[in-house]
Amino acid sequence: MKHQCDLIKDLLPLYAEDMVSPYTASLVEEHLAHCTDCQKELSLLKKPMAVPAPKATAPLEKIKKMLLLKKIQAIVLTAALAIAGTLAVFSYLTAPIYFPYSEDLLTVTTTEDAVTISFNESVTGCSYESVKGSDNATTYFLSAWTTRLDRILGTYGTREIVLEKEDRIPISIYFSQNDASSESDIPIYGGTSGVVTLPRLALSYYLQLAGIVFLILAVALLVFWRKKSVRLWLLRILLLPLSYILGHLCVKGFSGVSYHMTRDLCFIVGVALFLYLALLFGLNLLRKK
Ligand SMILES: [Zn+2]
């Protein structure tokens, strides 16, 4: 009996899987009918293998989540790049193109209380700055420009600047050449001497500052390259001056001169911000690989 049990027990795994011949099956069943020991053995074999189901699906869920996260990061990266690109293009299209002085560019009309300057219709934008002299006389600097967008849209109209003479104090008006040429400003009313409008160089200082910060961080990055956590944070901070430099290049090219500081700076910071976002997500995606 004992030997028979051993034999049957050897066959039971195959029997449980239905992998025995009908003859062997009938032998096994015959034995099982009167042997509780082997019945127990069979019931144990037939129990579904205790496979920890949640454990098996957990890594899969994790991978799914990571893939979704990657997808979202890729979408944000693309969107940020698209916005930065759009901003750069819009900045290019709306950047003022200054007119050099010419006789038919403007006409000056004077009354006792005011001077009116009317520009010809190729001018789509104009502005002036004023400087008060020691004798209380005011000097005005006029600029006239158009933009690529205005040229595309065919925006034309009469642009006028009216300068009032307070208490009839004489005023002098110059036309700023800005970056149209390096010539000194043209006196169009009052004054006579050649005054040069100083370009604002703040943007080039910011650019230099960003370059210096970038270099310092790059050196620090090399020093701390082996410290993984420090390296990651340094990289993230390093992307800030890098984004600013890229933003400046997108908006101003290699020029650091700006006659429209607020406008230029807004575009540079805007482009830089979205570039930073894109670079940050790009870094994350690279790191996860
Ligand atoms: Zn048995």
Tab-separated table of C-alpha atoms and ligand atoms in Angstrom:
chain	number	residue	atom	x	y	z
A	1	MET	CA	0.000	0.000	0.000
A	2	LYS	CA	2.763	2.407	0.986
A	3	HIS	CA	4.605	1.835	-2.292
A	4	GLN	CA	1.424	2.355	-4.222
A	5	CYS	CA	0.907	5.658	-2.463
A	6	ASP	CA	4.367	6.809	-3.451
A	7	LEU	CA	3.671	5.866	-7.042
A	8	ILE	CA	0.314	7.648	-7.086
A	9	LYS	CA	1.758	10.717	-5.404
A	10	ASP	CA	4.329	10.895	-8.180
A	11	LEU	CA	1.567	10.769	-10.734
A	12	LEU	CA	-0.758	13.221	-8.960
A	13	PRO	CA	0.781	16.451	-10.335
A	14	LEU	CA	0.350	15.161	-13.874
A	15	TYR	CA	-3.141	13.846	-13.057
A	16	ALA	CA	-4.153	17.189	-11.595
A	17	GLU	CA	-3.086	18.866	-14.816
A	18	ASP	CA	-5.007	16.309	-16.919
A	19	MET	CA	-1.808	15.144	-18.517
A	20	VAL	CA	-2.104	11.425	-18.012
A	21	SER	CA	-3.531	8.708	-20.277
A	22	PRO	CA	-7.078	7.542	-19.544
A	23	TYR	CA	-5.648	4.243	-18.286
A	24	THR	CA	-3.347	5.928	-15.765
A	25	ALA	CA	-6.216	8.190	-14.770
A	26	SER	CA	-8.442	5.260	-13.999
A	27	LEU	CA	-5.667	3.708	-11.890
A	28	VAL	CA	-5.201	6.926	-9.953
A	29	GLU	CA	-8.948	7.331	-9.408
A	30	GLU	CA	-9.240	3.734	-8.232
A	31	HIS	CA	-6.564	4.386	-5.624
A	32	LEU	CA	-8.001	7.729	-4.603
A	33	ALA	CA	-11.373	6.121	-3.884
A	34	HIS	CA	-10.028	4.440	-0.790
A	35	CYS	CA	-6.916	6.475	0.164
A	36	THR	CA	-7.616	9.686	2.111
A	37	ASP	CA	-3.906	10.461	2.271
A	38	CYS	CA	-3.630	10.775	-1.493
A	39	GLN	CA	-6.982	12.606	-1.657
A	40	LYS	CA	-5.500	15.270	0.591
A	41	GLU	CA	-2.424	15.459	-1.579
A	42	LEU	CA	-4.560	15.976	-4.675
A	43	SER	CA	-6.693	18.674	-3.056
A	44	LEU	CA	-3.500	20.499	-2.148
A	45	LEU	CA	-2.302	20.301	-5.745
A	46	LYS	CA	-5.610	21.525	-7.102
A	47	LYS	CA	-5.615	24.617	-4.903
A	48	PRO	CA	-4.787	27.553	-7.057
A	49	MET	CA	-1.208	28.556	-6.575
A	50	ALA	CA	-1.091	31.351	-4.074
A	51	VAL	CA	0.108	34.015	-6.461
A	52	PRO	CA	0.118	37.393	-4.762
A	53	ALA	CA	-1.874	39.191	-7.412
A	54	PRO	CA	-1.469	42.779	-6.172
A	55	LYS	CA	2.284	42.372	-5.992
A	56	ALA	CA	2.411	41.329	-9.623
A	57	THR	CA	0.383	44.315	-10.855
A	58	ALA	CA	2.058	46.915	-8.646
A	59	PRO	CA	5.154	47.413	-10.869
A	60	LEU	CA	2.863	47.560	-13.899
A	61	GLU	CA	0.822	50.345	-12.281
A	62	LYS	CA	4.036	52.140	-11.462
A	63	ILE	CA	5.237	51.907	-15.060
A	64	LYS	CA	1.852	53.126	-16.287
A	65	LYS	CA	2.007	56.077	-13.922
A	66	MET	CA	5.552	56.888	-14.975
A	67	LEU	CA	4.628	56.732	-18.651
A	68	LEU	CA	1.691	59.083	-18.005
A	69	LEU	CA	3.970	61.451	-16.091
A	70	LYS	CA	6.469	61.362	-18.953
A	71	LYS	CA	3.699	62.061	-21.427
A	72	ILE	CA	2.505	65.067	-19.403
A	73	GLN	CA	6.065	66.357	-19.081
A	74	ALA	CA	6.590	66.016	-22.818
A	75	ILE	CA	3.341	67.908	-23.472
A	76	VAL	CA	4.296	70.715	-21.058
A	77	LEU	CA	7.769	70.882	-22.623
A	78	THR	CA	6.322	71.191	-26.133
A	79	ALA	CA	3.761	73.780	-25.031
A	80	ALA	CA	6.413	75.871	-23.230
A	81	LEU	CA	8.681	75.751	-26.295
A	82	ALA	CA	5.769	76.740	-28.540
A	83	ILE	CA	4.872	79.715	-26.306
A	84	ALA	CA	8.519	80.844	-26.100
A	85	GLY	CA	8.785	80.593	-29.895
A	86	THR	CA	5.540	82.505	-30.419
A	87	LEU	CA	6.700	85.245	-28.043
A	88	ALA	CA	10.041	85.524	-29.852
A	89	VAL	CA	8.316	85.761	-33.245
A	90	PHE	CA	5.832	88.335	-31.921
A	91	SER	CA	8.695	90.349	-30.452
A	92	TYR	CA	10.481	90.262	-33.826
A	93	LEU	CA	7.334	91.375	-35.640
A	94	THR	CA	6.585	94.242	-33.257
A	95	ALA	CA	10.168	95.454	-32.717
A	96	PRO	CA	10.389	99.135	-33.634
A	97	ILE	CA	12.340	99.906	-36.797
A	98	TYR	CA	13.467	103.508	-36.418
A	99	PHE	CA	13.359	106.030	-39.211
A	100	PRO	CA	16.417	108.127	-39.906
A	101	TYR	CA	15.717	111.782	-40.349
A	102	SER	CA	14.667	112.975	-43.767
A	103	GLU	CA	12.977	116.178	-44.880
A	104	ASP	CA	9.707	114.546	-45.889
A	105	LEU	CA	9.490	112.430	-42.719
A	106	LEU	CA	7.805	115.142	-40.681
A	107	THR	CA	6.266	118.589	-40.797
A	108	VAL	CA	6.406	121.096	-37.966
A	109	THR	CA	3.511	123.461	-37.297
A	110	THR	CA	3.880	126.149	-34.642
A	111	THR	CA	1.430	128.307	-32.802
A	112	GLU	CA	2.102	130.628	-29.867
A	113	ASP	CA	1.368	127.900	-27.268
A	114	ALA	CA	2.370	124.680	-28.958
A	115	VAL	CA	4.443	122.936	-31.562
A	116	THR	CA	2.816	120.124	-33.536
A	117	ILE	CA	4.920	117.539	-35.328
A	118	SER	CA	3.117	115.426	-37.925
A	119	PHE	CA	4.852	112.395	-39.375
A	120	ASN	CA	4.255	111.025	-42.839
A	121	GLU	CA	2.138	107.918	-43.230
A	122	SER	CA	5.017	105.418	-43.289
A	123	VAL	CA	5.422	106.111	-39.557
A	124	THR	CA	3.221	103.888	-37.409
A	125	GLY	CA	4.596	104.773	-34.004
A	126	CYS	CA	6.202	107.794	-32.371
A	127	SER	CA	7.191	108.968	-28.947
A	128	TYR	CA	9.218	111.622	-27.235
A	129	GLU	CA	11.326	112.100	-24.164
A	130	SER	CA	11.914	115.373	-22.427
A	131	VAL	CA	14.864	116.784	-20.530
A	132	LYS	CA	14.523	119.921	-18.426
A	133	GLY	CA	17.487	122.241	-18.680
A	134	SER	CA	18.899	124.512	-15.985
A	135	ASP	CA	17.159	127.516	-17.510
A	136	ASN	CA	13.824	125.664	-17.201
A	137	ALA	CA	13.715	125.260	-20.953
A	138	THR	CA	12.686	121.810	-22.058
A	139	THR	CA	14.450	119.792	-24.722
A	140	TYR	CA	12.434	117.089	-26.472
A	141	PHE	CA	13.780	114.058	-28.286
A	142	LEU	CA	11.426	112.524	-30.827
A	143	SER	CA	11.519	109.011	-32.227
A	144	ALA	CA	9.547	107.615	-35.126
A	145	TRP	CA	9.304	103.986	-36.118
A	146	THR	CA	7.314	101.283	-37.781
A	147	THR	CA	7.224	97.540	-37.206
A	148	ARG	CA	7.305	94.486	-39.447
A	149	LEU	CA	3.786	93.635	-38.298
A	150	ASP	CA	2.533	97.125	-39.263
A	151	ARG	CA	4.131	96.688	-42.669
A	152	ILE	CA	2.452	93.291	-43.112
A	153	LEU	CA	-0.930	94.575	-41.943
A	154	GLY	CA	-0.515	97.798	-43.890
A	155	THR	CA	-1.305	99.930	-40.842
A	156	TYR	CA	-1.051	103.544	-41.846
A	157	GLY	CA	-2.241	106.708	-40.249
A	158	THR	CA	-1.163	110.184	-39.368
A	159	ARG	CA	0.938	110.233	-36.236
A	160	GLU	CA	1.178	113.494	-34.408
A	161	ILE	CA	2.989	114.829	-31.395
A	162	VAL	CA	1.796	118.061	-29.786
A	163	LEU	CA	4.261	119.770	-27.464
A	164	GLU	CA	2.874	122.607	-25.432
A	165	LYS	CA	4.926	125.605	-24.415
A	166	GLU	CA	4.211	126.135	-20.763
A	167	ASP	CA	4.239	129.807	-19.905
A	168	ARG	CA	5.582	130.295	-23.397
A	169	ILE	CA	9.045	129.230	-22.323
A	170	PRO	CA	10.967	128.396	-25.494
A	171	ILE	CA	11.475	124.707	-26.174
A	172	SER	CA	13.862	122.888	-28.420
A	173	ILE	CA	13.037	119.695	-30.286
A	174	TYR	CA	15.432	117.143	-31.712
A	175	PHE	CA	14.799	114.129	-33.828
A	176	SER	CA	16.579	111.077	-32.379
A	177	GLN	CA	18.336	108.949	-34.918
A	178	ASN	CA	18.348	106.013	-32.489
A	179	ASP	CA	19.839	102.932	-34.090
A	180	ALA	CA	19.027	104.110	-37.593
A	181	SER	CA	22.479	105.651	-37.759
A	182	SER	CA	25.229	106.860	-35.502
A	183	GLU	CA	24.685	110.482	-36.483
A	184	SER	CA	23.867	112.971	-33.809
A	185	ASP	CA	20.294	114.072	-33.278
A	186	ILE	CA	18.793	116.496	-35.760
A	187	PRO	CA	17.468	119.796	-34.438
A	188	ILE	CA	13.999	120.345	-35.893
A	189	TYR	CA	12.822	123.212	-33.736
A	190	GLY	CA	14.717	125.610	-31.530
A	191	GLY	CA	18.103	124.203	-30.597
A	192	THR	CA	21.022	124.045	-32.939
A	193	SER	CA	23.812	121.955	-31.468
A	194	GLY	CA	24.295	118.311	-32.288
A	195	VAL	CA	23.035	116.314	-29.319
A	196	VAL	CA	23.476	112.561	-29.291
A	197	THR	CA	20.847	110.467	-27.593
A	198	LEU	CA	22.571	107.963	-25.354
A	199	PRO	CA	21.356	104.463	-25.966
A	200	ARG	CA	20.302	102.514	-22.915
A	201	LEU	CA	22.852	99.810	-22.261
A	202	ALA	CA	21.102	98.209	-19.269
A	203	LEU	CA	20.197	95.147	-21.317
A	204	SER	CA	23.821	94.473	-22.158
A	205	TYR	CA	24.689	94.735	-18.433
A	206	TYR	CA	21.958	92.223	-17.601
A	207	LEU	CA	23.293	89.943	-20.308
A	208	GLN	CA	26.825	90.182	-18.918
A	209	LEU	CA	25.516	89.526	-15.406
A	210	ALA	CA	23.659	86.435	-16.601
A	211	GLY	CA	26.852	85.277	-18.331
A	212	ILE	CA	28.925	85.703	-15.152
A	213	VAL	CA	26.348	83.884	-12.984
A	214	PHE	CA	26.225	81.111	-15.578
A	215	LEU	CA	30.012	80.707	-15.537
A	216	ILE	CA	30.174	80.635	-11.719
A	217	LEU	CA	27.439	77.984	-11.586
A	218	ALA	CA	29.153	75.990	-14.346
A	219	VAL	CA	32.372	75.895	-12.317
A	220	ALA	CA	30.423	74.906	-9.182
A	221	LEU	CA	28.732	72.171	-11.193
A	222	LEU	CA	32.104	70.742	-12.214
A	223	VAL	CA	33.320	70.849	-8.601
A	224	PHE	CA	30.209	69.117	-7.225
A	225	TRP	CA	29.664	66.779	-10.171
A	226	ARG	CA	30.075	63.675	-8.005
A	227	LYS	CA	27.481	64.774	-5.427
A	228	LYS	CA	24.300	63.711	-7.133
A	229	SER	CA	21.780	65.780	-5.142
A	230	VAL	CA	23.855	68.990	-5.298
A	231	ARG	CA	24.499	68.444	-8.982
A	232	LEU	CA	20.769	68.266	-9.749
A	233	TRP	CA	19.996	71.505	-7.915
A	234	LEU	CA	22.961	73.285	-9.479
A	235	LEU	CA	21.766	72.176	-12.903
A	236	ARG	CA	18.277	73.516	-12.194
A	237	ILE	CA	19.658	76.888	-11.078
A	238	LEU	CA	22.151	76.959	-13.944
A	239	LEU	CA	19.242	76.782	-16.392
A	240	LEU	CA	17.993	80.194	-15.136
A	241	PRO	CA	20.832	82.415	-16.438
A	242	LEU	CA	21.045	80.152	-19.483
A	243	SER	CA	17.352	80.779	-20.217
A	244	TYR	CA	17.853	84.527	-19.796
A	245	ILE	CA	20.786	84.514	-22.232
A	246	LEU	CA	18.776	82.464	-24.749
A	247	GLY	CA	15.789	84.802	-24.246
A	248	HIS	CA	17.981	87.827	-24.935
A	249	LEU	CA	19.376	86.214	-28.096
A	250	CYS	CA	15.834	85.394	-29.274
A	251	VAL	CA	14.546	88.940	-28.741
A	252	LYS	CA	17.552	91.208	-29.302
A	253	GLY	CA	20.048	89.033	-31.140
A	254	PHE	CA	23.555	90.119	-30.210
A	255	SER	CA	22.537	93.724	-29.580
A	256	GLY	CA	22.513	95.000	-26.017
A	257	VAL	CA	21.259	98.457	-26.942
A	258	SER	CA	17.655	99.287	-26.201
A	259	TYR	CA	15.607	102.423	-26.739
A	260	HIS	CA	12.525	100.571	-25.540
A	261	MET	CA	13.756	99.072	-22.273
A	262	THR	CA	10.406	98.009	-20.792
A	263	ARG	CA	9.219	96.384	-23.988
A	264	ASP	CA	12.456	94.546	-24.669
A	265	LEU	CA	12.865	93.390	-21.082
A	266	CYS	CA	9.280	92.088	-20.933
A	267	PHE	CA	9.791	90.020	-24.069
A	268	ILE	CA	13.187	88.721	-22.903
A	269	VAL	CA	11.856	87.682	-19.490
A	270	GLY	CA	8.731	86.159	-21.070
A	271	VAL	CA	10.701	84.079	-23.570
A	272	ALA	CA	13.260	83.152	-20.860
A	273	LEU	CA	10.531	81.989	-18.467
A	274	PHE	CA	8.969	79.564	-20.934
A	275	LEU	CA	12.381	78.395	-22.143
A	276	TYR	CA	13.294	77.693	-18.499
A	277	LEU	CA	10.123	75.643	-18.080
A	278	ALA	CA	10.929	73.682	-21.244
A	279	LEU	CA	14.560	73.114	-20.179
A	280	LEU	CA	13.476	72.018	-16.690
A	281	PHE	CA	11.087	69.411	-18.057
A	282	GLY	CA	13.654	68.394	-20.663
A	283	LEU	CA	16.144	67.815	-17.857
A	284	ASN	CA	13.585	65.722	-15.951
A	285	LEU	CA	12.846	63.590	-19.007
A	286	LEU	CA	16.560	63.017	-19.640
A	287	ARG	CA	17.168	62.138	-15.997
A	288	LYS	CA	14.370	59.517	-15.892
A	289	LYS	CA	15.938	57.685	-18.822
B	1	ZN	ZN	-2.595	6.495	-1.309
